[in-house]
mmCIF file of C-alpha atoms in Angstrom:
data_model
loop_
_atom_site.group_PDB
_atom_site.id
_atom_site.type_symbol
_atom_site.label_atom_id
_atom_site.label_comp_id
_atom_site.label_asym_id
_atom_site.label_seq_id
_atom_site.Cartn_x
_atom_site.Cartn_y
_atom_site.Cartn_z
ATOM 1 C CA MET A 9 80.369 108.795 73.933
ATOM 2 C CA ASN A 10 81.595 106.806 76.896
ATOM 3 C CA ARG A 11 80.907 103.137 76.213
ATOM 4 C CA VAL A 12 82.061 99.844 77.656
ATOM 5 C CA ARG A 13 83.554 97.038 75.660
ATOM 6 C CA VAL A 14 83.274 93.693 77.388
ATOM 7 C CA LEU A 15 86.068 91.525 75.977
ATOM 8 C CA SER A 16 86.096 88.480 78.179
ATOM 9 C CA VAL A 17 84.054 86.530 80.657
ATOM 10 C CA VAL A 18 86.388 83.615 80.906
ATOM 11 C CA ALA A 19 89.366 83.343 78.629
ATOM 12 C CA ILE A 20 91.511 80.495 79.816
ATOM 13 C CA ALA A 21 95.226 80.980 79.355
ATOM 14 C CA ALA A 22 97.166 77.989 78.028
ATOM 15 C CA THR A 23 100.228 78.575 80.220
ATOM 16 C CA VAL A 24 101.678 75.643 82.149
ATOM 17 C CA PHE A 25 102.135 76.470 85.801
ATOM 18 C CA LEU A 26 104.440 75.147 88.452
ATOM 19 C CA PRO A 27 103.067 73.004 91.297
ATOM 20 C CA VAL A 28 101.312 74.835 94.173
ATOM 21 C CA GLY A 29 103.826 73.531 96.708
ATOM 22 C CA GLY A 30 106.824 75.148 95.026
ATOM 23 C CA ALA A 31 109.017 77.747 96.672
ATOM 24 C CA ALA A 32 107.620 81.250 96.887
ATOM 25 C CA ALA A 33 109.940 82.653 94.268
ATOM 26 C CA ASP A 34 109.000 79.971 91.827
ATOM 27 C CA TYR A 35 105.235 79.940 92.465
ATOM 28 C CA PHE A 36 102.839 81.509 89.970
ATOM 29 C CA PRO A 37 99.153 80.855 90.383
ATOM 30 C CA PRO A 38 97.074 79.101 87.724
ATOM 31 C CA SER A 39 94.074 80.985 86.404
ATOM 32 C CA GLU A 40 91.074 81.081 88.691
ATOM 33 C CA SER A 41 89.171 78.620 86.475
ATOM 34 C CA GLN A 42 92.101 76.201 86.880
ATOM 35 C CA GLY A 43 92.404 76.485 90.706
ATOM 36 C CA GLY A 44 93.625 80.044 91.269
ATOM 37 C CA TRP A 45 95.735 81.357 94.073
ATOM 38 C CA ARG A 46 96.857 79.052 96.839
ATOM 39 C CA LYS A 47 95.402 80.040 100.189
ATOM 40 C CA LEU A 48 96.107 79.599 103.891
ATOM 41 C CA ASP A 49 93.072 79.504 106.243
ATOM 42 C CA GLU A 50 94.348 78.150 109.511
ATOM 43 C CA PRO A 51 96.146 80.534 111.883
ATOM 44 C CA GLU A 52 99.019 78.142 112.526
ATOM 45 C CA ASP A 53 99.583 77.732 108.771
ATOM 46 C CA ILE A 54 99.440 81.494 108.261
ATOM 47 C CA ARG A 55 102.081 82.046 110.893
ATOM 48 C CA ARG A 56 104.353 79.138 110.014
ATOM 49 C CA THR A 57 104.228 79.325 106.211
ATOM 50 C CA ALA A 58 103.612 83.002 105.534
ATOM 51 C CA ASP A 59 105.132 84.549 108.664
ATOM 52 C CA MET A 60 102.016 86.677 109.173
ATOM 53 C CA ASP A 61 100.385 87.448 112.500
ATOM 54 C CA PRO A 62 96.858 85.916 112.451
ATOM 55 C CA ALA A 63 95.613 88.251 115.184
ATOM 56 C CA LYS A 64 96.700 91.332 113.232
ATOM 57 C CA LEU A 65 95.052 89.947 110.092
ATOM 58 C CA ASP A 66 91.873 89.547 112.092
ATOM 59 C CA ASP A 67 92.190 93.146 113.166
ATOM 60 C CA LEU A 68 92.733 94.143 109.501
ATOM 61 C CA LYS A 69 89.642 92.269 108.488
ATOM 62 C CA ARG A 70 87.569 94.102 111.044
ATOM 63 C CA TRP A 71 89.128 97.391 109.972
ATOM 64 C CA LEU A 72 88.286 96.718 106.286
ATOM 65 C CA LEU A 73 84.686 95.903 107.116
ATOM 66 C CA GLU A 74 84.357 99.038 109.240
ATOM 67 C CA SER A 75 86.356 101.426 107.081
ATOM 68 C CA ASP A 76 83.294 102.308 105.016
ATOM 69 C CA SER A 77 79.895 100.959 103.906
ATOM 70 C CA ARG A 78 80.815 100.120 100.275
ATOM 71 C CA ASN A 79 80.630 96.582 98.952
ATOM 72 C CA PHE A 80 84.182 95.404 98.222
ATOM 73 C CA ALA A 81 86.600 92.554 97.748
ATOM 74 C CA ALA A 82 90.073 92.722 99.346
ATOM 75 C CA VAL A 83 92.978 90.332 99.147
ATOM 76 C CA VAL A 84 96.341 90.115 101.074
ATOM 77 C CA ILE A 85 98.988 87.834 99.556
ATOM 78 C CA ARG A 86 102.275 86.933 101.253
ATOM 79 C CA ARG A 87 104.896 84.616 99.680
ATOM 80 C CA GLY A 88 102.349 83.703 97.021
ATOM 81 C CA TYR A 89 99.675 82.655 99.527
ATOM 82 C CA ILE A 90 96.391 84.385 100.151
ATOM 83 C CA VAL A 91 96.462 85.019 103.880
ATOM 84 C CA LEU A 92 93.322 87.197 104.005
ATOM 85 C CA GLU A 93 90.358 87.545 101.731
ATOM 86 C CA VAL A 94 87.435 89.713 102.705
ATOM 87 C CA GLU A 95 84.318 90.067 100.572
ATOM 88 C CA ARG A 96 81.156 92.122 101.116
ATOM 89 C CA GLY A 97 78.889 92.013 98.130
ATOM 90 C CA ASN A 98 81.778 91.739 95.632
ATOM 91 C CA SER A 99 83.489 88.517 94.571
ATOM 92 C CA ALA A 100 87.263 88.643 94.593
ATOM 93 C CA LYS A 101 87.282 86.033 91.858
ATOM 94 C CA THR A 102 84.583 87.094 89.470
ATOM 95 C CA ASP A 103 83.444 90.679 90.125
ATOM 96 C CA SER A 104 85.056 92.846 87.480
ATOM 97 C CA ARG A 105 83.739 96.231 88.548
ATOM 98 C CA ARG A 106 85.488 99.459 87.568
ATOM 99 C CA VAL A 107 88.842 99.913 89.272
ATOM 100 C CA ALA A 108 89.072 103.668 88.609
ATOM 101 C CA SER A 109 92.680 105.044 88.614
ATOM 102 C CA ILE A 110 94.236 101.673 89.152
ATOM 103 C CA SER A 111 93.853 101.495 85.395
ATOM 104 C CA LYS A 112 96.535 104.122 85.104
ATOM 105 C CA ALA A 113 99.178 101.837 86.571
ATOM 106 C CA VAL A 114 97.928 98.954 84.324
ATOM 107 C CA CYS A 115 98.180 101.272 81.269
ATOM 108 C CA ALA A 116 101.732 102.351 82.105
ATOM 109 C CA THR A 117 102.737 98.774 82.553
ATOM 110 C CA VAL A 118 101.174 97.777 79.218
ATOM 111 C CA LEU A 119 102.984 100.721 77.559
ATOM 112 C CA ALA A 120 106.289 99.508 78.963
ATOM 113 C CA ILE A 121 105.703 96.097 77.419
ATOM 114 C CA ALA A 122 104.930 97.814 74.086
ATOM 115 C CA SER A 123 108.100 99.850 74.359
ATOM 116 C CA GLU A 124 110.196 96.781 75.078
ATOM 117 C CA GLN A 125 108.642 94.879 72.217
ATOM 118 C CA SER A 126 109.190 97.837 69.929
ATOM 119 C CA ARG A 127 112.937 97.869 70.777
ATOM 120 C CA GLN A 128 113.104 94.224 69.785
ATOM 121 C CA GLY A 129 111.555 95.046 66.402
ATOM 122 C CA LEU A 130 108.290 93.322 67.220
ATOM 123 C CA THR A 131 105.960 96.252 66.548
ATOM 124 C CA PRO A 132 105.263 98.588 63.626
ATOM 125 C CA ARG A 133 106.803 101.617 65.438
ATOM 126 C CA THR A 134 109.699 101.983 67.906
ATOM 127 C CA MET A 135 108.979 103.909 71.099
ATOM 128 C CA LYS A 136 110.949 104.955 74.141
ATOM 129 C CA PHE A 137 109.404 106.712 77.086
ATOM 130 C CA ASP A 138 111.477 109.873 76.336
ATOM 131 C CA ASP A 139 109.998 110.051 72.827
ATOM 132 C CA PRO A 140 107.438 112.815 71.932
ATOM 133 C CA ALA A 141 104.071 111.377 72.746
ATOM 134 C CA PHE A 142 102.113 113.200 70.008
ATOM 135 C CA ASP A 143 104.322 111.608 67.348
ATOM 136 C CA PHE A 144 102.135 108.558 68.113
ATOM 137 C CA ILE A 145 98.807 110.316 68.234
ATOM 138 C CA PRO A 146 97.955 111.286 64.604
ATOM 139 C CA TRP A 147 94.308 111.719 65.454
ATOM 140 C CA ALA A 148 95.223 114.899 67.481
ATOM 141 C CA GLN A 149 96.564 116.776 64.386
ATOM 142 C CA PRO A 150 96.526 119.632 64.017
ATOM 143 C CA LEU A 151 97.550 120.205 67.609
ATOM 144 C CA SER A 152 95.306 122.506 69.585
ATOM 145 C CA ASP A 153 98.318 123.836 71.542
ATOM 146 C CA PRO A 154 101.770 123.819 69.872
ATOM 147 C CA ARG A 155 103.314 122.907 73.287
ATOM 148 C CA LYS A 156 101.719 119.458 73.109
ATOM 149 C CA ALA A 157 104.514 118.560 70.663
ATOM 150 C CA GLN A 158 106.974 118.788 73.597
ATOM 151 C CA ILE A 159 105.165 116.234 75.807
ATOM 152 C CA THR A 160 106.991 112.973 76.175
ATOM 153 C CA VAL A 161 105.440 109.561 76.742
ATOM 154 C CA LYS A 162 106.918 109.559 80.229
ATOM 155 C CA GLN A 163 105.139 112.841 81.081
ATOM 156 C CA LEU A 164 101.776 111.310 80.164
ATOM 157 C CA LEU A 165 102.483 108.675 82.870
ATOM 158 C CA ASN A 166 103.801 110.801 85.701
ATOM 159 C CA HIS A 167 101.305 113.696 85.512
ATOM 160 C CA THR A 168 103.715 116.381 84.330
ATOM 161 C CA SER A 169 102.316 116.762 80.793
ATOM 162 C CA GLY A 170 100.041 119.760 81.416
ATOM 163 C CA LEU A 171 97.159 117.911 79.691
ATOM 164 C CA CYS A 172 93.816 118.809 81.388
ATOM 165 C CA PRO A 173 94.736 118.292 85.061
ATOM 166 C CA GLU A 174 91.837 117.216 87.226
ATOM 167 C CA VAL A 175 92.083 120.472 89.157
ATOM 168 C CA THR A 176 90.331 122.115 86.159
ATOM 169 C CA GLY A 177 87.123 120.217 86.962
ATOM 170 C CA ALA A 178 86.808 119.066 83.328
ATOM 171 C CA PRO A 179 84.928 115.732 82.850
ATOM 172 C CA ASN A 180 87.256 112.755 82.303
ATOM 173 C CA ASP A 181 84.891 111.130 79.795
ATOM 174 C CA GLY A 182 83.631 112.305 76.442
ATOM 175 C CA THR A 183 84.339 112.011 72.741
ATOM 176 C CA TRP A 184 87.866 111.676 71.391
ATOM 177 C CA GLU A 185 87.480 115.157 69.882
ATOM 178 C CA TYR A 186 86.936 116.522 73.401
ATOM 179 C CA ILE A 187 89.842 114.513 74.892
ATOM 180 C CA LEU A 188 92.255 115.556 72.161
ATOM 181 C CA GLY A 189 91.355 119.193 72.426
ATOM 182 C CA LEU A 190 89.502 119.434 69.118
ATOM 183 C CA SER A 191 86.050 120.341 70.505
ATOM 184 C CA ASN A 192 86.737 123.990 71.365
ATOM 185 C CA ASP A 193 86.811 123.323 75.122
ATOM 186 C CA PRO A 194 89.722 125.419 76.356
ATOM 187 C CA ARG A 195 90.376 123.019 79.246
ATOM 188 C CA THR A 196 91.437 120.250 76.821
ATOM 189 C CA ALA A 197 92.612 122.491 73.957
ATOM 190 C CA LYS A 198 95.265 124.402 75.963
ATOM 191 C CA LEU A 199 97.851 122.976 78.318
ATOM 192 C CA ALA A 200 97.610 124.079 81.909
ATOM 193 C CA PHE A 201 101.395 124.520 82.104
ATOM 194 C CA ASP A 202 104.473 123.901 80.006
ATOM 195 C CA PRO A 203 105.343 120.215 79.880
ATOM 196 C CA GLY A 204 107.612 119.089 82.686
ATOM 197 C CA THR A 205 107.254 122.299 84.732
ATOM 198 C CA ALA A 206 104.504 121.316 87.169
ATOM 199 C CA CYS A 207 102.488 118.282 88.396
ATOM 200 C CA GLY A 208 98.811 118.046 87.714
ATOM 201 C CA TYR A 209 97.068 114.669 88.117
ATOM 202 C CA SER A 210 95.517 113.894 84.735
ATOM 203 C CA THR A 211 93.243 111.085 83.634
ATOM 204 C CA HIS A 212 93.186 112.698 80.176
ATOM 205 C CA ALA A 213 96.900 112.090 79.865
ATOM 206 C CA LEU A 214 96.437 108.339 80.300
ATOM 207 C CA HIS A 215 93.634 108.320 77.702
ATOM 208 C CA HIS A 216 96.328 109.727 75.341
ATOM 209 C CA ALA A 217 98.712 106.932 76.493
ATOM 210 C CA SER A 218 96.250 104.288 75.262
ATOM 211 C CA LEU A 219 96.375 105.907 71.823
ATOM 212 C CA VAL A 220 100.222 105.913 71.859
ATOM 213 C CA CYS A 221 100.055 102.147 72.522
ATOM 214 C CA GLU A 222 97.732 101.611 69.597
ATOM 215 C CA THR A 223 100.071 103.333 67.132
ATOM 216 C CA VAL A 224 103.176 101.594 68.455
ATOM 217 C CA THR A 225 101.745 98.145 68.386
ATOM 218 C CA GLY A 226 99.342 98.455 65.491
ATOM 219 C CA LYS A 227 96.586 97.014 67.690
ATOM 220 C CA PRO A 228 93.786 98.590 69.782
ATOM 221 C CA TYR A 229 95.013 99.191 73.298
ATOM 222 C CA ASP A 230 92.633 96.700 74.772
ATOM 223 C CA GLN A 231 93.705 93.887 72.407
ATOM 224 C CA PHE A 232 97.354 94.474 73.061
ATOM 225 C CA ALA A 233 96.860 94.624 76.855
ATOM 226 C CA ILE A 234 94.992 91.304 76.772
ATOM 227 C CA GLU A 235 97.605 89.547 74.615
ATOM 228 C CA ALA A 236 100.726 91.035 76.190
ATOM 229 C CA LEU A 237 99.766 91.180 79.875
ATOM 230 C CA PHE A 238 96.445 89.666 80.873
ATOM 231 C CA GLN A 239 96.674 86.253 79.180
ATOM 232 C CA PRO A 240 100.286 85.521 80.141
ATOM 233 C CA LEU A 241 99.319 86.134 83.791
ATOM 234 C CA GLY A 242 96.156 83.987 83.646
ATOM 235 C CA ILE A 243 93.818 86.953 84.073
ATOM 236 C CA GLU A 244 90.341 85.902 82.848
ATOM 237 C CA ARG A 245 87.842 88.693 83.579
ATOM 238 C CA TRP A 246 88.020 92.301 82.370
ATOM 239 C CA TRP A 247 86.244 95.028 80.457
ATOM 240 C CA PHE A 248 87.495 98.191 78.818
ATOM 241 C CA GLN A 249 86.050 101.694 78.444
ATOM 242 C CA VAL A 250 85.667 102.926 74.832
ATOM 243 C CA PHE A 251 85.193 106.420 73.480
ATOM 244 C CA ASP A 252 83.618 107.350 70.160
ATOM 245 C CA GLY A 253 85.116 109.772 67.661
ATOM 246 C CA GLY A 254 83.890 111.327 64.457
ATOM 247 C CA GLU A 255 85.195 110.834 60.968
ATOM 248 C CA GLY A 256 88.922 110.518 60.872
ATOM 249 C CA ILE A 257 89.158 109.429 64.520
ATOM 250 C CA GLY A 258 86.656 106.624 65.109
ATOM 251 C CA ARG A 259 86.158 104.443 68.170
ATOM 252 C CA HIS A 260 89.152 103.551 70.386
ATOM 253 C CA PRO A 261 89.501 101.954 73.773
ATOM 254 C CA THR A 262 90.759 104.115 76.623
ATOM 255 C CA HIS A 263 92.901 102.996 79.539
ATOM 256 C CA GLY A 264 89.847 102.654 81.746
ATOM 257 C CA LEU A 265 88.950 99.109 82.825
ATOM 258 C CA GLY A 266 87.342 96.769 85.322
ATOM 259 C CA MET A 267 88.897 93.654 86.897
ATOM 260 C CA PRO A 268 88.426 91.399 89.920
ATOM 261 C CA ALA A 269 90.608 91.856 93.054
ATOM 262 C CA ARG A 270 92.348 88.467 92.661
ATOM 263 C CA ASP A 271 93.271 89.214 89.024
ATOM 264 C CA LEU A 272 94.549 92.671 89.903
ATOM 265 C CA ALA A 273 96.844 90.906 92.343
ATOM 266 C CA ARG A 274 98.444 89.032 89.479
ATOM 267 C CA ILE A 275 99.771 92.251 87.936
ATOM 268 C CA ALA A 276 101.234 93.354 91.266
ATOM 269 C CA TYR A 277 102.668 89.878 91.876
ATOM 270 C CA CYS A 278 104.348 89.899 88.482
ATOM 271 C CA MET A 279 105.877 93.268 89.355
ATOM 272 C CA LEU A 280 106.978 91.743 92.694
ATOM 273 C CA ARG A 281 108.726 88.910 90.819
ATOM 274 C CA GLY A 282 110.747 91.297 88.680
ATOM 275 C CA GLY A 283 108.284 91.097 85.782
ATOM 276 C CA ARG A 284 108.635 87.326 85.350
ATOM 277 C CA TRP A 285 105.771 84.800 85.151
ATOM 278 C CA ASN A 286 107.027 81.263 85.084
ATOM 279 C CA ASP A 287 109.836 81.275 82.529
ATOM 280 C CA ARG A 288 108.625 84.340 80.661
ATOM 281 C CA GLN A 289 109.739 87.961 81.191
ATOM 282 C CA VAL A 290 106.268 89.563 80.756
ATOM 283 C CA ILE A 291 106.941 93.058 82.179
ATOM 284 C CA PRO A 292 110.306 94.658 81.437
ATOM 285 C CA ALA A 293 112.705 94.657 84.406
ATOM 286 C CA TRP A 294 113.812 98.183 83.563
ATOM 287 C CA PHE A 295 110.236 99.402 84.020
ATOM 288 C CA ILE A 296 109.954 97.893 87.422
ATOM 289 C CA ASP A 297 113.279 99.354 88.496
ATOM 290 C CA GLU A 298 112.228 102.830 87.317
ATOM 291 C CA THR A 299 108.937 102.717 89.235
ATOM 292 C CA ALA A 300 110.930 102.640 92.469
ATOM 293 C CA ALA A 301 111.582 106.382 92.202
ATOM 294 C CA ALA A 302 109.961 109.521 90.824
ATOM 295 C CA THR A 303 110.445 109.824 87.079
ATOM 296 C CA HIS A 304 110.521 113.655 86.996
ATOM 297 C CA ASN A 305 112.147 116.559 88.756
ATOM 298 C CA VAL A 306 109.106 118.662 89.637
ATOM 299 C CA ARG A 307 109.031 119.811 93.271
ATOM 300 C CA SER A 308 105.978 122.063 93.410
ATOM 301 C CA PRO A 309 102.826 120.460 94.978
ATOM 302 C CA GLU A 310 100.524 118.464 92.738
ATOM 303 C CA MET A 311 97.833 120.957 91.703
ATOM 304 C CA ARG A 312 94.627 119.253 92.982
ATOM 305 C CA TRP A 313 95.500 117.354 96.155
ATOM 306 C CA LYS A 314 98.728 119.254 97.004
ATOM 307 C CA LEU A 315 100.603 115.964 97.212
ATOM 308 C CA ASN A 316 104.332 115.681 97.175
ATOM 309 C CA PRO A 317 104.914 115.342 93.384
ATOM 310 C CA GLN A 318 107.767 112.906 94.020
ATOM 311 C CA THR A 319 105.189 110.239 94.757
ATOM 312 C CA PHE A 320 104.430 109.927 90.975
ATOM 313 C CA SER A 321 106.407 107.491 88.880
ATOM 314 C CA HIS A 322 105.432 105.588 85.690
ATOM 315 C CA GLY A 323 101.657 105.312 86.400
ATOM 316 C CA TRP A 324 102.448 103.745 89.802
ATOM 317 C CA GLU A 325 102.956 105.786 92.970
ATOM 318 C CA LEU A 326 105.350 105.726 95.983
ATOM 319 C CA PRO A 327 103.229 105.855 99.173
ATOM 320 C CA ALA A 328 106.269 106.360 101.482
ATOM 321 C CA VAL A 329 106.904 109.839 100.057
ATOM 322 C CA ARG A 330 103.292 110.861 99.331
ATOM 323 C CA GLY A 331 103.438 113.147 102.310
ATOM 324 C CA THR A 332 107.003 113.110 103.646
ATOM 325 C CA PRO A 333 107.836 115.484 106.558
ATOM 326 C CA GLY A 334 108.490 118.978 105.266
ATOM 327 C CA SER A 335 106.676 118.322 101.989
ATOM 328 C CA PRO A 336 103.778 120.492 100.843
ATOM 329 C CA SER A 337 101.383 117.600 101.124
ATOM 330 C CA GLU A 338 98.137 118.064 103.168
ATOM 331 C CA GLU A 339 98.232 114.379 103.973
ATOM 332 C CA THR A 340 99.596 112.710 107.076
ATOM 333 C CA PRO A 341 103.303 111.806 106.668
ATOM 334 C CA HIS A 342 103.767 108.252 105.433
ATOM 335 C CA GLY A 343 107.413 107.694 106.240
ATOM 336 C CA ASP A 344 106.512 104.608 108.263
ATOM 337 C CA LEU A 345 105.625 102.722 105.075
ATOM 338 C CA PRO A 346 108.284 100.677 103.345
ATOM 339 C CA ALA A 347 110.425 102.800 101.038
ATOM 340 C CA ASP A 348 110.215 100.199 98.261
ATOM 341 C CA ALA A 349 106.417 99.952 98.219
ATOM 342 C CA ARG A 350 104.560 100.812 95.084
ATOM 343 C CA TYR A 351 100.844 101.226 94.866
ATOM 344 C CA LYS A 352 98.001 102.784 92.901
ATOM 345 C CA PRO A 353 94.888 104.019 94.653
ATOM 346 C CA GLY A 354 91.717 104.595 92.717
ATOM 347 C CA SER A 355 88.648 106.644 93.633
ATOM 348 C CA GLY A 356 86.214 104.629 95.629
ATOM 349 C CA GLY A 357 88.640 102.655 97.724
ATOM 350 C CA GLN A 358 90.318 100.682 94.980
ATOM 351 C CA LEU A 359 93.881 99.824 95.673
ATOM 352 C CA VAL A 360 96.666 97.626 94.298
ATOM 353 C CA ALA A 361 100.079 97.554 96.011
ATOM 354 C CA PHE A 362 103.268 95.479 96.219
ATOM 355 C CA VAL A 363 106.141 95.592 98.611
ATOM 356 C CA PRO A 364 109.284 93.662 97.384
ATOM 357 C CA SER A 365 111.068 93.753 100.685
ATOM 358 C CA LEU A 366 108.133 92.066 102.396
ATOM 359 C CA ASP A 367 107.015 89.766 99.449
ATOM 360 C CA LEU A 368 103.602 91.259 99.929
ATOM 361 C CA VAL A 369 100.706 92.104 97.592
ATOM 362 C CA ILE A 370 97.419 93.694 98.498
ATOM 363 C CA THR A 371 94.354 94.680 96.478
ATOM 364 C CA ARG A 372 90.894 96.100 97.105
ATOM 365 C CA GLN A 373 88.148 96.603 94.587
ATOM 366 C CA THR A 374 84.758 98.321 95.032
ATOM 367 C CA GLY A 375 83.638 99.722 91.708
ATOM 368 C CA GLY A 376 82.621 102.904 93.546
ATOM 369 C CA SER A 377 83.996 106.423 93.890
ATOM 370 C CA GLY A 378 85.061 108.735 96.694
ATOM 371 C CA GLN A 379 87.801 108.858 99.267
ATOM 372 C CA TRP A 380 89.184 106.114 101.496
ATOM 373 C CA ALA A 381 92.115 105.464 103.829
ATOM 374 C CA TYR A 382 94.386 103.848 101.206
ATOM 375 C CA GLU A 383 97.647 104.154 103.166
ATOM 376 C CA GLU A 384 96.097 102.762 106.271
ATOM 377 C CA TYR A 385 95.202 99.513 104.517
ATOM 378 C CA LEU A 386 98.831 99.158 103.323
ATOM 379 C CA ARG A 387 100.171 100.160 106.759
ATOM 380 C CA ARG A 388 98.085 97.547 108.567
ATOM 381 C CA ALA A 389 98.958 94.808 106.054
ATOM 382 C CA CYS A 390 102.692 95.554 106.430
ATOM 383 C CA ALA A 391 102.373 95.581 110.169
ATOM 384 C CA ALA A 392 100.969 92.059 110.103
ATOM 385 C CA VAL A 393 104.193 90.703 108.701
ATOM 386 C CA VAL A 394 106.134 88.843 111.432
ATOM 387 C CA ARG A 395 109.643 90.356 111.470
ATOM 388 C CA ASP A 396 112.774 88.932 113.098
#
């Protein structure tokens, strides 16, 4: 069954942080319980220190409040300063509601850390993203479809695995027997396409990725994510989704999670800083480099939303090519967004994004579900940057 494991209310990291007044590139915020993100409130400070247009930020605040009726918390961070924080019902600091598909980007990031540690001999198993994924998922044996043996770890992350695409309408939650194709449901038992030949957005694939992480590291996915990513970044509040399994499988955490908007921003900010946090390389630099482009060669439209498949990288997405002119996307072209922007939208208006060229991070968290104007939020935040 779908259960929630609450693993932290406040877990204070012991990292020593640089002074708040440091240069943007050298600034890393202390945990929220120790002071949290530095923040600019006065219009003249926002313009002078962060080079953001206060009037456009005011317009963005109004747009966020009018964009839908959900409760939410949203944060815009430039040069390490919060320049806009909007809350309606949700606290940006403490409300760890479900972040939906943002958890896919988090899972891919955690898996990259596991891969890097494995190459350094720090884990029980060695894993590269080109390795066969099911070599690390012993609970799936015997395979319900022999083609599953061809799926690589990378294909789990970029939606080209063929594992139960969302276009099938299959529930994303259930027992591990159901997820692994061992419950006689043909939608999870059989691949929708040969691995690497099409693009079908798949929550099930990321559930599999959490099991890969467990085998590589020898630790439950949630425990490794906390130790390797959350605590080094000063993240204090989270919860993880857990599925049950029968004899021989047992209970395991999935990639699904909840987290406050300010703590989500820490992950994007670490990506923005090349994976570094203070003097520690937390996220591998190679992973961040590879997220800047599609990690597959599929050109046919994504099966459910008909998106340009080249938007999908390692768990993260590329908003500038989500609907480029001439693509099969049904969305409005997004070529006006920065080419180096990476983001991950989640159902219900959840969003995390970072733009290296603008030193910009934005997040929004609702805990809800449904559609929202994700790209418009990013577009308006980018437009508020004062450019020479």
